[in-house]
JSON list of C-alpha atoms in Angstrom, two decimals:
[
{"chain": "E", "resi": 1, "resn": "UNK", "atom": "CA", "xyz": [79.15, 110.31, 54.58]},
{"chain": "E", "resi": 2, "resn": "UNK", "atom": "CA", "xyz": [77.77, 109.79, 58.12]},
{"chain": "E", "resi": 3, "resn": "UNK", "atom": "CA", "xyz": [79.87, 112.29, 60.20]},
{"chain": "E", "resi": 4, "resn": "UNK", "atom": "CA", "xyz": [78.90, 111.37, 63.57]},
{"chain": "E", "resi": 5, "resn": "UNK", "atom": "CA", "xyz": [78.48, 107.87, 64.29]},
{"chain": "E", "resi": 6, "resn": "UNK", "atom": "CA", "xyz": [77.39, 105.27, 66.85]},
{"chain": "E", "resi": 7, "resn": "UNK", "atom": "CA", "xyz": [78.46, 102.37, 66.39]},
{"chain": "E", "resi": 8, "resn": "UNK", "atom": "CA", "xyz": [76.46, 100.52, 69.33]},
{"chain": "E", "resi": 9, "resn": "UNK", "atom": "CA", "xyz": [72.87, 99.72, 68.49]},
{"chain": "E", "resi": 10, "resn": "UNK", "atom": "CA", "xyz": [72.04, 99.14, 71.85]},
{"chain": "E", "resi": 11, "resn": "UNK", "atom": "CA", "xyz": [73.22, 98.49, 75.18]},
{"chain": "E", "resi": 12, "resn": "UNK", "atom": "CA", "xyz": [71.77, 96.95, 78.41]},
{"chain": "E", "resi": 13, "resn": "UNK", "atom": "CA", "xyz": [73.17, 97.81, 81.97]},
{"chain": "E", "resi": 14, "resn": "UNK", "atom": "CA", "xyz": [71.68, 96.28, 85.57]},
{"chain": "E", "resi": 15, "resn": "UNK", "atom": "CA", "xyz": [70.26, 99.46, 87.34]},
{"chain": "E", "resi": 16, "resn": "UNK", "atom": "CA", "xyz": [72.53, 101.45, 89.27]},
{"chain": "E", "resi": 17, "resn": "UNK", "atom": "CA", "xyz": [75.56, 100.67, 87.29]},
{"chain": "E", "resi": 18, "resn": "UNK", "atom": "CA", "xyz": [77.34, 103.09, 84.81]},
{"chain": "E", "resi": 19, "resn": "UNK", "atom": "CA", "xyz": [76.04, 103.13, 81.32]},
{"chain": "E", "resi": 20, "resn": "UNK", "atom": "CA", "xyz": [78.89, 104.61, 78.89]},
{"chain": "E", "resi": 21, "resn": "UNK", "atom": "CA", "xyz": [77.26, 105.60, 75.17]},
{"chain": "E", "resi": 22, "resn": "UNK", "atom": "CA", "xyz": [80.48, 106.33, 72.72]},
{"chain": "E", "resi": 23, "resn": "UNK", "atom": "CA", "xyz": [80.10, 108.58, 69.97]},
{"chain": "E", "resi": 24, "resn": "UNK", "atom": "CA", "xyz": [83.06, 108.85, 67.13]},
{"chain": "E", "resi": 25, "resn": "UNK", "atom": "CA", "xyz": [83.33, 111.75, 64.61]},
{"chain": "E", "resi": 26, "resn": "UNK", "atom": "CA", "xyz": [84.74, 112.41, 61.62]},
{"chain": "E", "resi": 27, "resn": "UNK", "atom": "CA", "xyz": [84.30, 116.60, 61.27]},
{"chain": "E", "resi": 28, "resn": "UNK", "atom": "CA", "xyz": [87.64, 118.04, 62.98]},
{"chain": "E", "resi": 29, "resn": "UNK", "atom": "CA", "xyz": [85.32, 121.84, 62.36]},
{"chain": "E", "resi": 30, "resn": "UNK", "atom": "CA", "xyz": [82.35, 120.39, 64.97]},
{"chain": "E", "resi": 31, "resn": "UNK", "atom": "CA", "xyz": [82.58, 123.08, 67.70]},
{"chain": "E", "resi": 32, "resn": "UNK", "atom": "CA", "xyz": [79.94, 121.79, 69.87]},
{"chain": "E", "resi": 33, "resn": "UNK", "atom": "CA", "xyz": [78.86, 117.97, 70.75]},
{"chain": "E", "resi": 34, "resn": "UNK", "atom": "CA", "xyz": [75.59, 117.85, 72.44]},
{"chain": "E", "resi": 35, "resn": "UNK", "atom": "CA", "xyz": [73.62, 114.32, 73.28]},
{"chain": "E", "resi": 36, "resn": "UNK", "atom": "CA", "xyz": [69.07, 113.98, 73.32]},
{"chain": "E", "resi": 37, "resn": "UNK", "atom": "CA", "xyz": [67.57, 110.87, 75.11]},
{"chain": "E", "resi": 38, "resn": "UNK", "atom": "CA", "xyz": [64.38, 110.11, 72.92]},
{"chain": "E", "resi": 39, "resn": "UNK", "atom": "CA", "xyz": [61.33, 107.96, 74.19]},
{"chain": "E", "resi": 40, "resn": "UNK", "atom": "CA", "xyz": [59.26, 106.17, 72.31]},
{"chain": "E", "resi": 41, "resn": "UNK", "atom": "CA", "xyz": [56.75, 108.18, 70.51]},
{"chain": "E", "resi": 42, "resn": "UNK", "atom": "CA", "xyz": [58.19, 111.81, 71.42]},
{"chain": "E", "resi": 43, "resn": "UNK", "atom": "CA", "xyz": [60.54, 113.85, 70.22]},
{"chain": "E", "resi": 44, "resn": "UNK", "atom": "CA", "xyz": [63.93, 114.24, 71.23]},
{"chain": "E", "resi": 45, "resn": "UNK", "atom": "CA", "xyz": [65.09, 116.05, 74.18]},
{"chain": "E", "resi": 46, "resn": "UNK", "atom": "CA", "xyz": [68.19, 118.01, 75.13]},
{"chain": "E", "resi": 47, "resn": "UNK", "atom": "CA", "xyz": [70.55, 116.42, 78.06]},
{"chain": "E", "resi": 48, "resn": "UNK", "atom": "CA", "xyz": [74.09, 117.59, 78.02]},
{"chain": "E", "resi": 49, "resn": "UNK", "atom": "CA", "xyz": [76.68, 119.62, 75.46]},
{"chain": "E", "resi": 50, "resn": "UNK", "atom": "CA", "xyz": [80.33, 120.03, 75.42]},
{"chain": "E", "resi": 51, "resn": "UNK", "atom": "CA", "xyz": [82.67, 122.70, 73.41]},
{"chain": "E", "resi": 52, "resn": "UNK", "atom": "CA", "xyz": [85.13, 121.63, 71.92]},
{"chain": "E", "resi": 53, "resn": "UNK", "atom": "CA", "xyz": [87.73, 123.55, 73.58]},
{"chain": "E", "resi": 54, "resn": "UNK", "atom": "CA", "xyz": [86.49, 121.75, 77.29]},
{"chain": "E", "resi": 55, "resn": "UNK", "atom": "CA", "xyz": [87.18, 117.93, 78.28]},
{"chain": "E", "resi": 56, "resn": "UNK", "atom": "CA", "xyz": [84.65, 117.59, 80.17]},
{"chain": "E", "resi": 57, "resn": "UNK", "atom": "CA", "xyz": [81.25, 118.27, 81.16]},
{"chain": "E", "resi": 58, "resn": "UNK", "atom": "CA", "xyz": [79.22, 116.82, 84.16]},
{"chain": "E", "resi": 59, "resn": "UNK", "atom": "CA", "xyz": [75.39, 117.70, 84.88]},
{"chain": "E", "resi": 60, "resn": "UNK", "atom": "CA", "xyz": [74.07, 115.63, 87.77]},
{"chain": "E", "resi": 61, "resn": "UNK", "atom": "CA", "xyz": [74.38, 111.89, 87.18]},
{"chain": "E", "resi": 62, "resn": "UNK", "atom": "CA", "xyz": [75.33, 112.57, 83.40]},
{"chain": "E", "resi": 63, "resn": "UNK", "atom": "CA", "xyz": [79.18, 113.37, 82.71]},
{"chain": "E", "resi": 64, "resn": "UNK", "atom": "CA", "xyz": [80.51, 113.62, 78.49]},
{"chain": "E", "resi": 65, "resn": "UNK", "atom": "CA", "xyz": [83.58, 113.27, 77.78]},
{"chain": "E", "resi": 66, "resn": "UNK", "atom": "CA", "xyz": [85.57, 114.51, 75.04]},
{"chain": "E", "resi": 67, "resn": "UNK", "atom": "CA", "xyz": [89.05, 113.40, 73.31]},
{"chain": "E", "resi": 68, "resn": "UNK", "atom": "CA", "xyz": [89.24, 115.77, 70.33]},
{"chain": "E", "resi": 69, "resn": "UNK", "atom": "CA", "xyz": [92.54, 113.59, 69.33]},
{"chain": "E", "resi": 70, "resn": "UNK", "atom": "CA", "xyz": [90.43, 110.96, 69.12]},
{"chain": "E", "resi": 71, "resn": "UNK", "atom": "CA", "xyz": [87.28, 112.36, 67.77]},
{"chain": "E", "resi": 72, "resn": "UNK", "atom": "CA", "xyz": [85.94, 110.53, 70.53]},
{"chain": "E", "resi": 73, "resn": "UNK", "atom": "CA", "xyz": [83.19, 112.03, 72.93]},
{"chain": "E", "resi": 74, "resn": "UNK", "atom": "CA", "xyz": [81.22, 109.49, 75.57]},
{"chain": "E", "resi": 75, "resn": "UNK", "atom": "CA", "xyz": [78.15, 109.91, 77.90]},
{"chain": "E", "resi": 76, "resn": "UNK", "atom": "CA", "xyz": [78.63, 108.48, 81.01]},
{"chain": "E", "resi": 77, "resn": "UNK", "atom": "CA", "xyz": [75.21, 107.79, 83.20]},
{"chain": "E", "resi": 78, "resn": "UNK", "atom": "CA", "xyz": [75.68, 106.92, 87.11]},
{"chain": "E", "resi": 79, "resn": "UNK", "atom": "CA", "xyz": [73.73, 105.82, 88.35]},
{"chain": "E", "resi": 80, "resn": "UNK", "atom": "CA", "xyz": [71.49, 104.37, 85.98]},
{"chain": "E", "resi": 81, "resn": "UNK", "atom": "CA", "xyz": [68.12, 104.07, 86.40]},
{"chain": "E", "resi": 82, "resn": "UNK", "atom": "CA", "xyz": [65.28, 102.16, 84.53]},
{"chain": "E", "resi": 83, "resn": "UNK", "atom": "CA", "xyz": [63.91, 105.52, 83.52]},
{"chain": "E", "resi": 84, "resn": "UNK", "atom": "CA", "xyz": [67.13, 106.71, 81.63]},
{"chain": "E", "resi": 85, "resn": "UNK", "atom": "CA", "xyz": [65.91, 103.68, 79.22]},
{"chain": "E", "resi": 86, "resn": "UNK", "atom": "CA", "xyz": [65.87, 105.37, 76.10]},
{"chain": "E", "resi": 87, "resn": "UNK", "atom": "CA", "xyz": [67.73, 106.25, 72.23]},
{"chain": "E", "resi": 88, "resn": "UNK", "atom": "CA", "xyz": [70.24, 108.92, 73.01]},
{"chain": "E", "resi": 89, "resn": "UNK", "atom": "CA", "xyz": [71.15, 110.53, 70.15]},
{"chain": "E", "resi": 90, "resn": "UNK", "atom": "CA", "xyz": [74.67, 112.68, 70.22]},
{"chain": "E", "resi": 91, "resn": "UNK", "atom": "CA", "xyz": [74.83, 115.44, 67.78]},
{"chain": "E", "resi": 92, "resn": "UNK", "atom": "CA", "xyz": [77.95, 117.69, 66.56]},
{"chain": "E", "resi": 93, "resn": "UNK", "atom": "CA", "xyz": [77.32, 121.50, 65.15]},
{"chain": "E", "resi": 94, "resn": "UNK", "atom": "CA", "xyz": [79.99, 123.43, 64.05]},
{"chain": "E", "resi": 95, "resn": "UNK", "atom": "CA", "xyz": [80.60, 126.61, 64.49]},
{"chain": "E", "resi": 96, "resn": "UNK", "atom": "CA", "xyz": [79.06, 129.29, 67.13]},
{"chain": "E", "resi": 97, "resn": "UNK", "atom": "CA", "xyz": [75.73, 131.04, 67.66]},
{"chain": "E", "resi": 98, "resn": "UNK", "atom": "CA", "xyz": [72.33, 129.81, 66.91]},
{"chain": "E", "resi": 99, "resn": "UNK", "atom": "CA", "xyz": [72.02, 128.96, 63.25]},
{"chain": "E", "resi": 100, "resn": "UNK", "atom": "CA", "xyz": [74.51, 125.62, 63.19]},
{"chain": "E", "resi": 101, "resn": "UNK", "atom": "CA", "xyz": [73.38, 123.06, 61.24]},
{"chain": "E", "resi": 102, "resn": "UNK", "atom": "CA", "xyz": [73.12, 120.31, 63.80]},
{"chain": "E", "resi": 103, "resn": "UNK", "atom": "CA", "xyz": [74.10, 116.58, 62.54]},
{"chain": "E", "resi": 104, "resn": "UNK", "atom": "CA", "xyz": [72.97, 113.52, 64.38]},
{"chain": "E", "resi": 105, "resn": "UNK", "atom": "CA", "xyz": [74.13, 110.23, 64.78]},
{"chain": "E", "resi": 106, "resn": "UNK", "atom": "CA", "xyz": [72.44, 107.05, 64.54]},
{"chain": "E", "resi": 107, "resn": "UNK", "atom": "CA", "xyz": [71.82, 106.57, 68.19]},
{"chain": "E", "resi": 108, "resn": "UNK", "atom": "CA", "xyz": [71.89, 103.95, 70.34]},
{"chain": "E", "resi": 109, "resn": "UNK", "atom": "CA", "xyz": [68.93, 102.49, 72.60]},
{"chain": "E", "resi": 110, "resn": "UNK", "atom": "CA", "xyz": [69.87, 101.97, 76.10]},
{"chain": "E", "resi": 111, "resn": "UNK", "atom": "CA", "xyz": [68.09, 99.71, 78.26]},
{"chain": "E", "resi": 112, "resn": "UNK", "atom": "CA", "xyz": [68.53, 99.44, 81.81]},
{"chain": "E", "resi": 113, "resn": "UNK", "atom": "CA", "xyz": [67.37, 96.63, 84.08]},
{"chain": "E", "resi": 114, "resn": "UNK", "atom": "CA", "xyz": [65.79, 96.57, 87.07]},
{"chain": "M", "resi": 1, "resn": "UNK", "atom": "CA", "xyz": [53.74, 127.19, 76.64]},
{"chain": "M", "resi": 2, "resn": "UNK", "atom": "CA", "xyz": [53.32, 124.30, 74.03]},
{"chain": "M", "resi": 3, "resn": "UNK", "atom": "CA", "xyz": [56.29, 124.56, 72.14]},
{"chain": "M", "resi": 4, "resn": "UNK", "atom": "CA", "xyz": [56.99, 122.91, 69.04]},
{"chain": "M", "resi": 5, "resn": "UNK", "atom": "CA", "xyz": [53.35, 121.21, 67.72]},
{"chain": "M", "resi": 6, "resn": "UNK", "atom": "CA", "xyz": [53.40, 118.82, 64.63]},
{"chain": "M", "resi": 7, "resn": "UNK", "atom": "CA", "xyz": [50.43, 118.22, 62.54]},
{"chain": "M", "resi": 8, "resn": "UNK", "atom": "CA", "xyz": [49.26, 115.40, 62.09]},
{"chain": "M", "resi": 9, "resn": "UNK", "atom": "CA", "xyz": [50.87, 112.68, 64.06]},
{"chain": "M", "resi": 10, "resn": "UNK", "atom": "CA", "xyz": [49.74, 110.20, 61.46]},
{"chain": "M", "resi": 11, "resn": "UNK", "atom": "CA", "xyz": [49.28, 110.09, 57.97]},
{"chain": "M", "resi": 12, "resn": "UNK", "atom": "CA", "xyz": [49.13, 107.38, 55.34]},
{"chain": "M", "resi": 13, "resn": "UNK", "atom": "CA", "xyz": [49.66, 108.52, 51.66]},
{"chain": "M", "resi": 14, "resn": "UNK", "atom": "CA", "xyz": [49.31, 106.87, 47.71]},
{"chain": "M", "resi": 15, "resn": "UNK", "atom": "CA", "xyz": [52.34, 107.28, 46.18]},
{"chain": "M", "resi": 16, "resn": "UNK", "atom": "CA", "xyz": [51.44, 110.50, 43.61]},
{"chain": "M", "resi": 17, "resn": "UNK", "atom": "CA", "xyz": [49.58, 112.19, 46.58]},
{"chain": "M", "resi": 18, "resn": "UNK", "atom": "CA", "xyz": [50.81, 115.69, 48.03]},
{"chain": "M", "resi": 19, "resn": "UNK", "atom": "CA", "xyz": [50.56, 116.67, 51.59]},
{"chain": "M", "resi": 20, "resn": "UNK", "atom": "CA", "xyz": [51.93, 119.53, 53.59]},
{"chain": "M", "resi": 21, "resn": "UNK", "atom": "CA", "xyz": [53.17, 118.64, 57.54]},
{"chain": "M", "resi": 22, "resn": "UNK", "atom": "CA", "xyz": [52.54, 121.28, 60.27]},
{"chain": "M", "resi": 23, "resn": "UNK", "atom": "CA", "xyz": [55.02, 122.86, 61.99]},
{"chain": "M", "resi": 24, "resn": "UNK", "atom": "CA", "xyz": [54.36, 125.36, 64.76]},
{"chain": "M", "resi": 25, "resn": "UNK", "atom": "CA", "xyz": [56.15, 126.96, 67.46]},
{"chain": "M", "resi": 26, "resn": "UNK", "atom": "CA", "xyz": [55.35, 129.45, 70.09]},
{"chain": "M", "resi": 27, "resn": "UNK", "atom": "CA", "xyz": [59.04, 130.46, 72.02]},
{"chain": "M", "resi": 28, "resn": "UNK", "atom": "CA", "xyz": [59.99, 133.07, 69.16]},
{"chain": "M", "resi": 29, "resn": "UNK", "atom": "CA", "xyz": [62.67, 130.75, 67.93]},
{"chain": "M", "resi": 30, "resn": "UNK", "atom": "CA", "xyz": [64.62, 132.26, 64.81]},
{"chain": "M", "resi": 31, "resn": "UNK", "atom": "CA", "xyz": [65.72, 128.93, 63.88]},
{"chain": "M", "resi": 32, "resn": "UNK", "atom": "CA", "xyz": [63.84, 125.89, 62.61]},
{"chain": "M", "resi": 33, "resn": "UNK", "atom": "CA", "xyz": [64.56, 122.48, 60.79]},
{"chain": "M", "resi": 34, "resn": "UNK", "atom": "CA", "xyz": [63.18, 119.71, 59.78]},
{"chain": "M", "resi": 35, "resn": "UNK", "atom": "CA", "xyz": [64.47, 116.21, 60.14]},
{"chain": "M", "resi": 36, "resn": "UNK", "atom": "CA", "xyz": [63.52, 112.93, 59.64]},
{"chain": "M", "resi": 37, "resn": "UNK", "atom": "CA", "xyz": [64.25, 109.87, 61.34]},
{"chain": "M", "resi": 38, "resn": "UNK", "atom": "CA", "xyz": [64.73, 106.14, 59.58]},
{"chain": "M", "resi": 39, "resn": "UNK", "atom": "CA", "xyz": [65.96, 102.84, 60.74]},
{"chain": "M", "resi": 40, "resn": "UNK", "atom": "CA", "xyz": [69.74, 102.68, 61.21]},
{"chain": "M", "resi": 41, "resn": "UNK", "atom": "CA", "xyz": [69.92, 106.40, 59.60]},
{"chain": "M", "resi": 42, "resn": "UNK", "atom": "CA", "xyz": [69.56, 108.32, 62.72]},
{"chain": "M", "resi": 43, "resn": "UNK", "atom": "CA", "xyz": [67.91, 111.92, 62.24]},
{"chain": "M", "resi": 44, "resn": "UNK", "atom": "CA", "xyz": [69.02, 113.53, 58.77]},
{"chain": "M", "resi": 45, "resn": "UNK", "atom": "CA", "xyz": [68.16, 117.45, 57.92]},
{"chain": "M", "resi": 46, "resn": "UNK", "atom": "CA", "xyz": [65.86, 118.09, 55.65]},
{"chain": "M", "resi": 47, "resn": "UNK", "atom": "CA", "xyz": [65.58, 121.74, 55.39]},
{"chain": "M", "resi": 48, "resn": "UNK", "atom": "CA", "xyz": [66.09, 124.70, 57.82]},
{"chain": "M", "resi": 49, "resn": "UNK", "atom": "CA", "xyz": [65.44, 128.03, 57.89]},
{"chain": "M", "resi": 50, "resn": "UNK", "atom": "CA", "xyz": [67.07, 131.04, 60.23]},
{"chain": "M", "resi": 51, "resn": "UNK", "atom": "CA", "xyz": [64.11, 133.29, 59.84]},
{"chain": "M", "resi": 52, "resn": "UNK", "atom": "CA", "xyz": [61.15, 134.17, 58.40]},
{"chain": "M", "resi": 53, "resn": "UNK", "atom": "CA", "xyz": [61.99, 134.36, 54.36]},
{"chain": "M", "resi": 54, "resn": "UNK", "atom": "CA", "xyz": [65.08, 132.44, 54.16]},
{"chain": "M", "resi": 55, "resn": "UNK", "atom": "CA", "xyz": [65.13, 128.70, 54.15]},
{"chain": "M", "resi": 56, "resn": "UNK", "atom": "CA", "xyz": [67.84, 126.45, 52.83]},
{"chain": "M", "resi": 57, "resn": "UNK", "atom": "CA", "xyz": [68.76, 122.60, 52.68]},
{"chain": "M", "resi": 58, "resn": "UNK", "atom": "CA", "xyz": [70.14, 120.04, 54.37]},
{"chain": "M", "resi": 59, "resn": "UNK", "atom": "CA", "xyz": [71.28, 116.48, 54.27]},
{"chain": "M", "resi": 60, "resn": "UNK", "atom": "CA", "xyz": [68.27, 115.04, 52.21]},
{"chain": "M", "resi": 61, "resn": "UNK", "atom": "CA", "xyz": [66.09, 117.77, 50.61]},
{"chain": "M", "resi": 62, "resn": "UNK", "atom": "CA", "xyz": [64.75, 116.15, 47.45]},
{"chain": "M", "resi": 63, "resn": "UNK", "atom": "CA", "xyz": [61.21, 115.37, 47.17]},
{"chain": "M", "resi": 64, "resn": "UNK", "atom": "CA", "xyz": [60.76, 118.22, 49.98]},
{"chain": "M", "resi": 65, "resn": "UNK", "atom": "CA", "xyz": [59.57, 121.92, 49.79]},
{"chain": "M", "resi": 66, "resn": "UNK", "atom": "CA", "xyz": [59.54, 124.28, 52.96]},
{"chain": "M", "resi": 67, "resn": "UNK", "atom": "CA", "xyz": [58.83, 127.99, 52.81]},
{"chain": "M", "resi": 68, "resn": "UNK", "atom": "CA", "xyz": [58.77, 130.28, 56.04]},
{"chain": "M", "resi": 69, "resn": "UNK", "atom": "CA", "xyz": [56.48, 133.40, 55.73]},
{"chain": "M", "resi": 70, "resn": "UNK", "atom": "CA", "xyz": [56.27, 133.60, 59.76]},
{"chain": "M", "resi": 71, "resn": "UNK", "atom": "CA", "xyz": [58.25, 133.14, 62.44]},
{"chain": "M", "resi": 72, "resn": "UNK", "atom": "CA", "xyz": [55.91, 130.44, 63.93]},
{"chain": "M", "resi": 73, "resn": "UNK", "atom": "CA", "xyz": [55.18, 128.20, 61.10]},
{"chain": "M", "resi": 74, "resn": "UNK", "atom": "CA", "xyz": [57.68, 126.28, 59.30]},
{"chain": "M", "resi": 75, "resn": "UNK", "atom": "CA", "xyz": [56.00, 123.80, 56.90]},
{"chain": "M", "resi": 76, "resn": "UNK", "atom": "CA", "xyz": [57.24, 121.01, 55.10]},
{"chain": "M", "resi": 77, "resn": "UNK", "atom": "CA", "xyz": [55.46, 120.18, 51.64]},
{"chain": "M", "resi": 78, "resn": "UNK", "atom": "CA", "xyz": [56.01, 116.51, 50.09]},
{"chain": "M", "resi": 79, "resn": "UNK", "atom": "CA", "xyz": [54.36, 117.65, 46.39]},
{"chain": "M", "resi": 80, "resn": "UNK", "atom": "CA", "xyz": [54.43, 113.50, 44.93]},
{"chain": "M", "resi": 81, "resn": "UNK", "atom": "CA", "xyz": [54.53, 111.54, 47.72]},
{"chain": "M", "resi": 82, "resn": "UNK", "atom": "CA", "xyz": [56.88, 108.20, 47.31]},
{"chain": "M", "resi": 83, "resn": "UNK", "atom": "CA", "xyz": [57.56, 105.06, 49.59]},
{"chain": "M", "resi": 84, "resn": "UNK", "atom": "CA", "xyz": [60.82, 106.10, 50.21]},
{"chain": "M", "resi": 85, "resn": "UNK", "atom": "CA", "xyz": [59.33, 109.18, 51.90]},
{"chain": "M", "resi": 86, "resn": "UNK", "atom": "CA", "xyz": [57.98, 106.85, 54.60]},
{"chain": "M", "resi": 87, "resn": "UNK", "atom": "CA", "xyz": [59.56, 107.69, 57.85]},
{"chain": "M", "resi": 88, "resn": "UNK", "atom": "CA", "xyz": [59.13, 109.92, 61.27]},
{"chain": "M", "resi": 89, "resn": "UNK", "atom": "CA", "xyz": [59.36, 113.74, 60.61]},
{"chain": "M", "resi": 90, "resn": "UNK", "atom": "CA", "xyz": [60.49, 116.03, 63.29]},
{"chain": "M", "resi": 91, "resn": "UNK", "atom": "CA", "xyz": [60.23, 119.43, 63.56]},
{"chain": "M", "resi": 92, "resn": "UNK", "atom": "CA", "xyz": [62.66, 121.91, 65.67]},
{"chain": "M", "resi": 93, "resn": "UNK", "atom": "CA", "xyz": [63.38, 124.65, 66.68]},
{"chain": "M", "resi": 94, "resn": "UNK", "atom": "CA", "xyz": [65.72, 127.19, 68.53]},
{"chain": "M", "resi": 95, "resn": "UNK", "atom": "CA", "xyz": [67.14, 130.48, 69.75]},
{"chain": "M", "resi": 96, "resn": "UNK", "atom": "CA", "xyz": [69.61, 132.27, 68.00]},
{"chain": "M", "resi": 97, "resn": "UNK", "atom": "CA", "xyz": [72.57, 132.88, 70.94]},
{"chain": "M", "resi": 98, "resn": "UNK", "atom": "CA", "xyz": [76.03, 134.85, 69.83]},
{"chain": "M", "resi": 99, "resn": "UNK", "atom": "CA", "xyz": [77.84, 131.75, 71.51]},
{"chain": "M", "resi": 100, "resn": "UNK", "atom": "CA", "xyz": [76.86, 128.61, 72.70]},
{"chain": "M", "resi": 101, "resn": "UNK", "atom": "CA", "xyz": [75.59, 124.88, 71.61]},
{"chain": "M", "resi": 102, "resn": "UNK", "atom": "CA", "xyz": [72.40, 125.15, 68.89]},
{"chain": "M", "resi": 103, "resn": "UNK", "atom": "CA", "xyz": [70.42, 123.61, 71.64]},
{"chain": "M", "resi": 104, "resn": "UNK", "atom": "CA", "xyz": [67.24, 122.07, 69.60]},
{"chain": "M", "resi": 105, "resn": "UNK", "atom": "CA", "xyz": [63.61, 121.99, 71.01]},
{"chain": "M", "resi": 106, "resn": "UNK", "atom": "CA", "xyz": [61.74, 118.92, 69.20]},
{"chain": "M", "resi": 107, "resn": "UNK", "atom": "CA", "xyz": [57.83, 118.50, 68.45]},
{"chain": "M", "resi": 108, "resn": "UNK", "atom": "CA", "xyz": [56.40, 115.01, 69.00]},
{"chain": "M", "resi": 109, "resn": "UNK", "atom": "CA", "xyz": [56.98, 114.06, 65.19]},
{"chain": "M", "resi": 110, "resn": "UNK", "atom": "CA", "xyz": [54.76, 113.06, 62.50]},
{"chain": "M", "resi": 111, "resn": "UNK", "atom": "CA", "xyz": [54.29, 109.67, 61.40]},
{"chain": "M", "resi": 112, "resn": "UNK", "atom": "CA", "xyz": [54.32, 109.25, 57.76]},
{"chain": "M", "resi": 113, "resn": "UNK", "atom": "CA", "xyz": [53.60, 105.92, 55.67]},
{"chain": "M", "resi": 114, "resn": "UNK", "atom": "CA", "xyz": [53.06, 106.39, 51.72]},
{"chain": "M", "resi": 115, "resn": "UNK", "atom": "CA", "xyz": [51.64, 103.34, 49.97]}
]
């Protein structure tokens, strides 16, 4: 029962344009949505969250989304750059404080051309 | 400040062979979890723990054993390694906050091919 999917593979966008990743969930309980941008051979890193009670959420060129009617969230990049090629991952938890369980989607890889 | 280190970054396995992968983190995080990462499957919990003494499971636990005697080290034991067990493992970890996003901290992951 994949909770949190993406259902994009992978996506290529000319640099400087917007890159939008979409993210769909199934969990109505998910209190928190976050999205990681993974490189090859590391790990994943943190980029951006969003509570569920909030709409929105913009940090520098990254902006999510989220349409809880929907169970909808997206990650909006502007501009793009070649460097934001990557997997980004988005990731629900539910409930608060540290010990959430934190479910990931499939992610999709994001390529961005020069 | 290193963060989260994963031993080893590579290993290849017989199927039938045990091996434990090394989890270590120096931020004091309460919280730490295992995951692994396939083709098309994303990154599935395999175990976490929320401090030392108290682990329990996640998405896909069989074939896996953890136990957490420090806060540090969280390591996960495969005790008869099978193909299926072939994958990336990643190890995380975090703080415990009253209210807020679990925000994860990832090691490098572990490459792991059984034969």
């Amino acid at each position: 029962d994949q909770q949190v999917k993406q259902n994009s593979p992978s996506l290529s966008v000319q640099e400087g344009r917007i890159s939008i990743l979409n993210c769909d969930y199934t969990n109505s309980m998910f209190d928190y949505f976050l999205w990681y941008k993974k490189y090859p051979a590391e790990g994943p890193t943190f980029l951006i969250s969003i509570s569920s009670i909030k709409d929105k959420n913009e940090d520098g060129r990254f902006t999510v989304f989220l349409n809880k009617s929907a169970k909808h969230l997206s990650l909006h990049i502007v501009p793009s750059q070649p460097g934001d090629s990557a997997v980004y991952f988005c990731a629900a938890s539910a409930g608060s404080g540290g010990y959430q369980k934190v479910t990931f989607g499939t992610g999709t890889k994001l390529q961005v051309i020069p | 400040n290193a963060g989260v280190t994963q031993t080893p970054k590579f290993q290849v396995l017989k199927t039938g062979q045990s091996m434990t992968l090394q989890c270590a983190q120096d931020m004091n995080h309460e919280y730490m979890s295992w995951y692994r990462q396939d083709p098309g499957m994303g990154l599935r919990l395999i175990h976490y723990s929320v401090g030392a003494g108290i682990t329990d499971q996640g998405e896909v636990p069989n074939g896996y054993n953890v136990s957490r005697s420090t806060t540090e080290d969280f390591p996960l034991r495969l005790l008869s390694a099978a193909p299926s067990q072939t994958s990336v493992y990643f190890c995380a970890s975090s703080s415990a906050h009253r209210y807020g996003a679990n925000v994860l901290t990832f090691g490098a992951g572990s490459r792991l091919t059984v034969l």
